[in-house]
């Protein structure tokens, strides 16, 4: 997808200008569809031998399975939060419409560069440190947990966090309603980046 190519081009540009920009570390951070792009960007960089450009990845409430139109039986067996939390801020049927916009012909339904949920341990082995956060009341919760566990199995340094009582992207989208959570997330992103310079 063009968006992923744009991310790769941006990463390459920042890497080439690190000294000029005074940048010591590059951390990719994204939320929801943006988390899809940062996770896929790391996978793409590994495939292309460009991992030296990325020092860490912080993925919040990742939208990474593309499975929102799956049969209910598959959702319950594989990613039950899609059923349990459907309608808590996000509607799974609406998310399935977005899948059709992202991959109109459905040719990339299990391509990890489009849907990182389908990455293998070999795909993620050797990636830089990650943080993956999920929210308890989010239909996407279980795909984030699955990706966290994949990274863990592959030996990638990773921290996983489930924020209790929050819907999809509430910590950023509803920051006036939950200011303490918003501030905690900002501190955590900054702390993660700082930890990579040690």
PDB file of C-alpha atoms in Angstrom:
ATOM      1  CA  UNK A   1       0.000   0.000   0.000  1.00  0.00           C
ATOM      2  CA  UNK A   2       1.101   3.533  -0.751  1.00  0.00           C
ATOM      3  CA  UNK A   3       0.874   4.519   2.911  1.00  0.00           C
ATOM      4  CA  UNK A   4       3.433   1.898   3.890  1.00  0.00           C
ATOM      5  CA  UNK A   5       5.756   3.024   1.097  1.00  0.00           C
ATOM      6  CA  UNK A   6       5.377   6.613   2.340  1.00  0.00           C
ATOM      7  CA  UNK A   7       6.360   5.497   5.845  1.00  0.00           C
ATOM      8  CA  UNK A   8       9.435   3.690   4.501  1.00  0.00           C
ATOM      9  CA  UNK A   9      10.474   6.762   2.520  1.00  0.00           C
ATOM     10  CA  UNK A  10      10.050   8.950   5.604  1.00  0.00           C
ATOM     11  CA  UNK A  11      12.119   6.588   7.743  1.00  0.00           C
ATOM     12  CA  UNK A  12      14.866   6.544   5.117  1.00  0.00           C
ATOM     13  CA  UNK A  13      14.901  10.356   4.934  1.00  0.00           C
ATOM     14  CA  UNK A  14      15.089  10.798   8.713  1.00  0.00           C
ATOM     15  CA  UNK A  15      17.844   8.182   8.936  1.00  0.00           C
ATOM     16  CA  UNK A  16      19.860   9.905   6.217  1.00  0.00           C
ATOM     17  CA  UNK A  17      19.552  13.241   8.066  1.00  0.00           C
ATOM     18  CA  UNK A  18      20.043  12.063  11.674  1.00  0.00           C
ATOM     19  CA  UNK A  19      23.163  14.163  12.240  1.00  0.00           C
ATOM     20  CA  UNK A  20      21.715  17.250  10.618  1.00  0.00           C
ATOM     21  CA  UNK A  21      18.509  16.902  12.679  1.00  0.00           C
ATOM     22  CA  UNK A  22      20.371  16.045  15.904  1.00  0.00           C
ATOM     23  CA  UNK A  23      18.551  12.736  16.239  1.00  0.00           C
ATOM     24  CA  UNK A  24      20.168   9.884  18.151  1.00  0.00           C
ATOM     25  CA  UNK A  25      17.296   7.367  18.065  1.00  0.00           C
ATOM     26  CA  UNK A  26      14.258   6.862  15.837  1.00  0.00           C
ATOM     27  CA  UNK A  27      11.131   5.438  17.457  1.00  0.00           C
ATOM     28  CA  UNK A  28       8.109   4.681  15.299  1.00  0.00           C
ATOM     29  CA  UNK A  29       4.854   5.409  17.130  1.00  0.00           C
ATOM     30  CA  UNK A  30       1.323   4.924  15.884  1.00  0.00           C
ATOM     31  CA  UNK A  31      -2.202   4.357  17.104  1.00  0.00           C
ATOM     32  CA  UNK A  32      -4.864   2.075  15.548  1.00  0.00           C
ATOM     33  CA  UNK A  33      -4.277   2.199  11.773  1.00  0.00           C
ATOM     34  CA  UNK A  34      -1.084   4.104  12.538  1.00  0.00           C
ATOM     35  CA  UNK A  35       0.007   1.195  14.732  1.00  0.00           C
ATOM     36  CA  UNK A  36      -0.576  -1.067  11.737  1.00  0.00           C
ATOM     37  CA  UNK A  37       1.766   1.139   9.721  1.00  0.00           C
ATOM     38  CA  UNK A  38       4.543   1.267  12.322  1.00  0.00           C
ATOM     39  CA  UNK A  39       4.455  -2.496  12.856  1.00  0.00           C
ATOM     40  CA  UNK A  40       4.380  -3.143   9.105  1.00  0.00           C
ATOM     41  CA  UNK A  41       7.181  -0.589   8.608  1.00  0.00           C
ATOM     42  CA  UNK A  42       9.412  -2.579  10.950  1.00  0.00           C
ATOM     43  CA  UNK A  43       8.546  -5.819   9.123  1.00  0.00           C
ATOM     44  CA  UNK A  44       9.246  -4.181   5.754  1.00  0.00           C
ATOM     45  CA  UNK A  45      12.542  -2.749   6.994  1.00  0.00           C
ATOM     46  CA  UNK A  46      13.639  -6.200   8.137  1.00  0.00           C
ATOM     47  CA  UNK A  47      12.729  -7.769   4.788  1.00  0.00           C
ATOM     48  CA  UNK A  48      14.674  -5.087   2.941  1.00  0.00           C
ATOM     49  CA  UNK A  49      17.746  -5.043   5.204  1.00  0.00           C
ATOM     50  CA  UNK A  50      16.960  -1.548   6.561  1.00  0.00           C
ATOM     51  CA  UNK A  51      16.441  -2.266  10.272  1.00  0.00           C
ATOM     52  CA  UNK A  52      19.374   0.010  11.178  1.00  0.00           C
ATOM     53  CA  UNK A  53      16.971   2.921  10.626  1.00  0.00           C
ATOM     54  CA  UNK A  54      14.588   1.942  13.455  1.00  0.00           C
ATOM     55  CA  UNK A  55      15.530   1.878  17.129  1.00  0.00           C
ATOM     56  CA  UNK A  56      12.134   1.098  18.632  1.00  0.00           C
ATOM     57  CA  UNK A  57       8.423   0.709  17.912  1.00  0.00           C
ATOM     58  CA  UNK A  58       5.522   1.906  20.101  1.00  0.00           C
ATOM     59  CA  UNK A  59       2.199   0.540  18.800  1.00  0.00           C
ATOM     60  CA  UNK A  60      -1.039   1.606  20.480  1.00  0.00           C
ATOM     61  CA  UNK A  61      -4.332  -0.303  20.037  1.00  0.00           C
ATOM     62  CA  UNK A  62      -3.162  -1.868  16.753  1.00  0.00           C
ATOM     63  CA  UNK A  63      -5.632  -2.457  13.913  1.00  0.00           C
ATOM     64  CA  UNK A  64      -3.770  -5.384  12.398  1.00  0.00           C
ATOM     65  CA  UNK A  65      -5.889  -8.450  11.619  1.00  0.00           C
ATOM     66  CA  UNK A  66      -8.237  -7.323   8.848  1.00  0.00           C
ATOM     67  CA  UNK A  67     -10.531 -10.060  10.185  1.00  0.00           C
ATOM     68  CA  UNK A  68     -13.503  -7.894  11.049  1.00  0.00           C
ATOM     69  CA  UNK A  69     -15.698  -9.655   8.485  1.00  0.00           C
ATOM     70  CA  UNK A  70     -14.793 -13.161   9.669  1.00  0.00           C
ATOM     71  CA  UNK A  71     -17.580 -15.504  10.752  1.00  0.00           C
ATOM     72  CA  UNK A  72     -18.549 -15.092  14.398  1.00  0.00           C
ATOM     73  CA  UNK A  73     -17.276 -18.595  15.139  1.00  0.00           C
ATOM     74  CA  UNK A  74     -13.783 -17.699  13.920  1.00  0.00           C
ATOM     75  CA  UNK A  75     -13.799 -14.423  15.823  1.00  0.00           C
ATOM     76  CA  UNK A  76     -14.781 -16.193  19.038  1.00  0.00           C
ATOM     77  CA  UNK A  77     -12.137 -18.879  18.541  1.00  0.00           C
ATOM     78  CA  UNK A  78      -9.304 -16.568  17.507  1.00  0.00           C
ATOM     79  CA  UNK A  79      -9.979 -12.966  18.571  1.00  0.00           C
ATOM     80  CA  UNK A  80     -13.008 -12.960  20.904  1.00  0.00           C
ATOM     81  CA  UNK A  81     -12.738  -9.268  21.773  1.00  0.00           C
ATOM     82  CA  UNK A  82     -14.194  -8.553  18.308  1.00  0.00           C
ATOM     83  CA  UNK A  83     -17.468 -10.045  19.565  1.00  0.00           C
ATOM     84  CA  UNK A  84     -17.232  -9.136  23.258  1.00  0.00           C
ATOM     85  CA  UNK A  85     -16.490  -5.454  22.629  1.00  0.00           C
ATOM     86  CA  UNK A  86     -18.310  -4.810  19.364  1.00  0.00           C
ATOM     87  CA  UNK A  87     -20.070  -1.462  19.655  1.00  0.00           C
ATOM     88  CA  UNK A  88     -17.901  -0.082  22.457  1.00  0.00           C
ATOM     89  CA  UNK A  89     -16.971   3.054  20.497  1.00  0.00           C
ATOM     90  CA  UNK A  90     -15.924   0.922  17.493  1.00  0.00           C
ATOM     91  CA  UNK A  91     -18.260  -1.076  15.307  1.00  0.00           C
ATOM     92  CA  UNK A  92     -16.711  -4.206  13.777  1.00  0.00           C
ATOM     93  CA  UNK A  93     -18.867  -3.934  10.649  1.00  0.00           C
ATOM     94  CA  UNK A  94     -17.539  -0.403  10.048  1.00  0.00           C
ATOM     95  CA  UNK A  95     -13.976  -1.648  10.503  1.00  0.00           C
ATOM     96  CA  UNK A  96     -14.613  -4.280   7.852  1.00  0.00           C
ATOM     97  CA  UNK A  97     -15.605  -1.497   5.428  1.00  0.00           C
ATOM     98  CA  UNK A  98     -12.232   0.127   6.112  1.00  0.00           C
ATOM     99  CA  UNK A  99     -10.508  -3.143   5.229  1.00  0.00           C
ATOM    100  CA  UNK A 100     -12.156  -2.974   1.799  1.00  0.00           C
ATOM    101  CA  UNK A 101     -10.822   0.561   1.340  1.00  0.00           C
ATOM    102  CA  UNK A 102      -7.288  -0.474   2.357  1.00  0.00           C
ATOM    103  CA  UNK A 103      -7.212  -3.643   0.230  1.00  0.00           C
ATOM    104  CA  UNK A 104     -10.114  -3.380  -2.242  1.00  0.00           C
ATOM    105  CA  UNK A 105      -9.483  -6.677  -4.030  1.00  0.00           C
ATOM    106  CA  UNK A 106      -8.669  -8.599  -0.852  1.00  0.00           C
ATOM    107  CA  UNK A 107      -5.362  -9.739  -2.329  1.00  0.00           C
ATOM    108  CA  UNK A 108      -3.446  -8.998   0.877  1.00  0.00           C
ATOM    109  CA  UNK A 109      -5.804 -10.611   3.389  1.00  0.00           C
ATOM    110  CA  UNK A 110      -2.967 -12.520   5.063  1.00  0.00           C
ATOM    111  CA  UNK A 111       0.005 -10.414   3.963  1.00  0.00           C
ATOM    112  CA  UNK A 112       1.791  -9.261   7.129  1.00  0.00           C
ATOM    113  CA  UNK A 113       2.818  -6.020   5.422  1.00  0.00           C
ATOM    114  CA  UNK A 114      -0.885  -5.171   5.171  1.00  0.00           C
ATOM    115  CA  UNK A 115      -2.063  -7.031   8.274  1.00  0.00           C
ATOM    116  CA  UNK A 116       0.830  -7.645  10.728  1.00  0.00           C
ATOM    117  CA  UNK A 117      -1.318 -10.084  12.726  1.00  0.00           C
ATOM    118  CA  UNK A 118      -0.297 -12.684  10.123  1.00  0.00           C
ATOM    119  CA  UNK A 119       3.443 -12.256  10.709  1.00  0.00           C
ATOM    120  CA  UNK A 120       5.393 -15.329  11.762  1.00  0.00           C
ATOM    121  CA  UNK A 121       8.099 -15.712  14.385  1.00  0.00           C
ATOM    122  CA  UNK A 122      10.656 -15.654  11.553  1.00  0.00           C
ATOM    123  CA  UNK A 123       9.157 -12.389  10.270  1.00  0.00           C
ATOM    124  CA  UNK A 124       9.575 -10.630  13.620  1.00  0.00           C
ATOM    125  CA  UNK A 125      12.784 -12.240  14.936  1.00  0.00           C
ATOM    126  CA  UNK A 126      15.505  -9.651  15.349  1.00  0.00           C
ATOM    127  CA  UNK A 127      13.199  -6.622  15.378  1.00  0.00           C
ATOM    128  CA  UNK A 128      14.078  -3.713  17.688  1.00  0.00           C
ATOM    129  CA  UNK A 129      12.370  -3.252  21.071  1.00  0.00           C
ATOM    130  CA  UNK A 130       8.587  -2.802  20.997  1.00  0.00           C
ATOM    131  CA  UNK A 131       5.797  -1.587  23.247  1.00  0.00           C
ATOM    132  CA  UNK A 132       2.299  -2.797  22.336  1.00  0.00           C
ATOM    133  CA  UNK A 133      -0.671  -1.351  24.219  1.00  0.00           C
ATOM    134  CA  UNK A 134      -4.266  -2.533  24.157  1.00  0.00           C
ATOM    135  CA  UNK A 135      -7.470  -1.301  25.788  1.00  0.00           C
ATOM    136  CA  UNK A 136      -9.796  -3.582  27.734  1.00  0.00           C
ATOM    137  CA  UNK A 137     -13.041  -2.565  25.999  1.00  0.00           C
ATOM    138  CA  UNK A 138     -11.613  -2.420  22.473  1.00  0.00           C
ATOM    139  CA  UNK A 139     -12.708  -4.879  19.764  1.00  0.00           C
ATOM    140  CA  UNK A 140      -9.041  -4.842  18.679  1.00  0.00           C
ATOM    141  CA  UNK A 141      -7.705  -5.872  22.092  1.00  0.00           C
ATOM    142  CA  UNK A 142      -7.001  -9.514  21.283  1.00  0.00           C
ATOM    143  CA  UNK A 143      -5.148  -8.897  18.028  1.00  0.00           C
ATOM    144  CA  UNK A 144      -2.784  -6.591  19.919  1.00  0.00           C
ATOM    145  CA  UNK A 145      -2.288  -9.248  22.584  1.00  0.00           C
ATOM    146  CA  UNK A 146      -1.627 -11.853  19.883  1.00  0.00           C
ATOM    147  CA  UNK A 147       1.049  -9.658  18.289  1.00  0.00           C
ATOM    148  CA  UNK A 148       2.658  -8.979  21.666  1.00  0.00           C
ATOM    149  CA  UNK A 149       2.834 -12.731  22.314  1.00  0.00           C
ATOM    150  CA  UNK A 150       4.304 -13.344  18.860  1.00  0.00           C
ATOM    151  CA  UNK A 151       7.081 -10.822  19.550  1.00  0.00           C
ATOM    152  CA  UNK A 152       7.708 -12.413  22.934  1.00  0.00           C
ATOM    153  CA  UNK A 153       7.943 -15.929  21.456  1.00  0.00           C
ATOM    154  CA  UNK A 154      10.421 -14.663  18.862  1.00  0.00           C
ATOM    155  CA  UNK A 155      12.669 -13.129  21.525  1.00  0.00           C
ATOM    156  CA  UNK A 156      11.994  -9.492  20.620  1.00  0.00           C
ATOM    157  CA  UNK A 157      12.332  -7.179  23.657  1.00  0.00           C
ATOM    158  CA  UNK A 158       8.683  -6.189  24.201  1.00  0.00           C
ATOM    159  CA  UNK A 159       6.416  -4.675  26.814  1.00  0.00           C
ATOM    160  CA  UNK A 160       2.672  -5.293  26.586  1.00  0.00           C
ATOM    161  CA  UNK A 161       0.075  -3.310  28.438  1.00  0.00           C
ATOM    162  CA  UNK A 162      -3.725  -3.543  28.695  1.00  0.00           C
ATOM    163  CA  UNK A 163      -5.398  -0.345  29.890  1.00  0.00           C
ATOM    164  CA  UNK A 164      -8.432  -1.239  31.995  1.00  0.00           C
ATOM    165  CA  UNK A 165     -11.794   0.392  31.386  1.00  0.00           C
ATOM    166  CA  UNK A 166     -10.828   2.114  28.127  1.00  0.00           C
ATOM    167  CA  UNK A 167     -12.372   1.831  24.680  1.00  0.00           C
ATOM    168  CA  UNK A 168     -10.400   1.981  21.443  1.00  0.00           C
ATOM    169  CA  UNK A 169      -7.905   4.873  21.418  1.00  0.00           C
ATOM    170  CA  UNK A 170      -9.572   6.541  24.419  1.00  0.00           C
ATOM    171  CA  UNK A 171      -6.257   7.642  25.908  1.00  0.00           C
ATOM    172  CA  UNK A 172      -5.610   9.971  22.965  1.00  0.00           C
ATOM    173  CA  UNK A 173      -9.088  10.564  21.496  1.00  0.00           C
ATOM    174  CA  UNK A 174     -10.728  11.389  24.829  1.00  0.00           C
ATOM    175  CA  UNK A 175      -7.824  13.063  26.576  1.00  0.00           C
ATOM    176  CA  UNK A 176     -10.057  15.705  28.198  1.00  0.00           C
ATOM    177  CA  UNK A 177     -12.205  12.953  29.725  1.00  0.00           C
ATOM    178  CA  UNK A 178      -9.224  10.880  30.928  1.00  0.00           C
ATOM    179  CA  UNK A 179      -6.386  13.430  31.289  1.00  0.00           C
ATOM    180  CA  UNK A 180      -4.442  11.293  33.754  1.00  0.00           C
ATOM    181  CA  UNK A 181      -4.370   8.413  31.266  1.00  0.00           C
ATOM    182  CA  UNK A 182      -3.324  10.737  28.438  1.00  0.00           C
ATOM    183  CA  UNK A 183      -0.454  12.151  30.501  1.00  0.00           C
ATOM    184  CA  UNK A 184       0.645   8.639  31.504  1.00  0.00           C
ATOM    185  CA  UNK A 185       0.798   7.561  27.850  1.00  0.00           C
ATOM    186  CA  UNK A 186       2.838  10.606  26.840  1.00  0.00           C
ATOM    187  CA  UNK A 187       5.250   9.915  29.716  1.00  0.00           C
ATOM    188  CA  UNK A 188       5.500   6.265  28.702  1.00  0.00           C
ATOM    189  CA  UNK A 189       6.282   7.029  25.059  1.00  0.00           C
ATOM    190  CA  UNK A 190       8.974   9.477  26.160  1.00  0.00           C
ATOM    191  CA  UNK A 191      10.332   7.000  28.696  1.00  0.00           C
ATOM    192  CA  UNK A 192      10.492   4.242  26.106  1.00  0.00           C
ATOM    193  CA  UNK A 193      12.424   6.470  23.706  1.00  0.00           C
ATOM    194  CA  UNK A 194      14.796   7.551  26.475  1.00  0.00           C
ATOM    195  CA  UNK A 195      15.398   3.956  27.506  1.00  0.00           C
ATOM    196  CA  UNK A 196      16.770   3.204  24.042  1.00  0.00           C
ATOM    197  CA  UNK A 197      19.557   5.763  24.414  1.00  0.00           C
ATOM    198  CA  UNK A 198      20.912   4.121  27.545  1.00  0.00           C
TER     199      UNK A 198
END
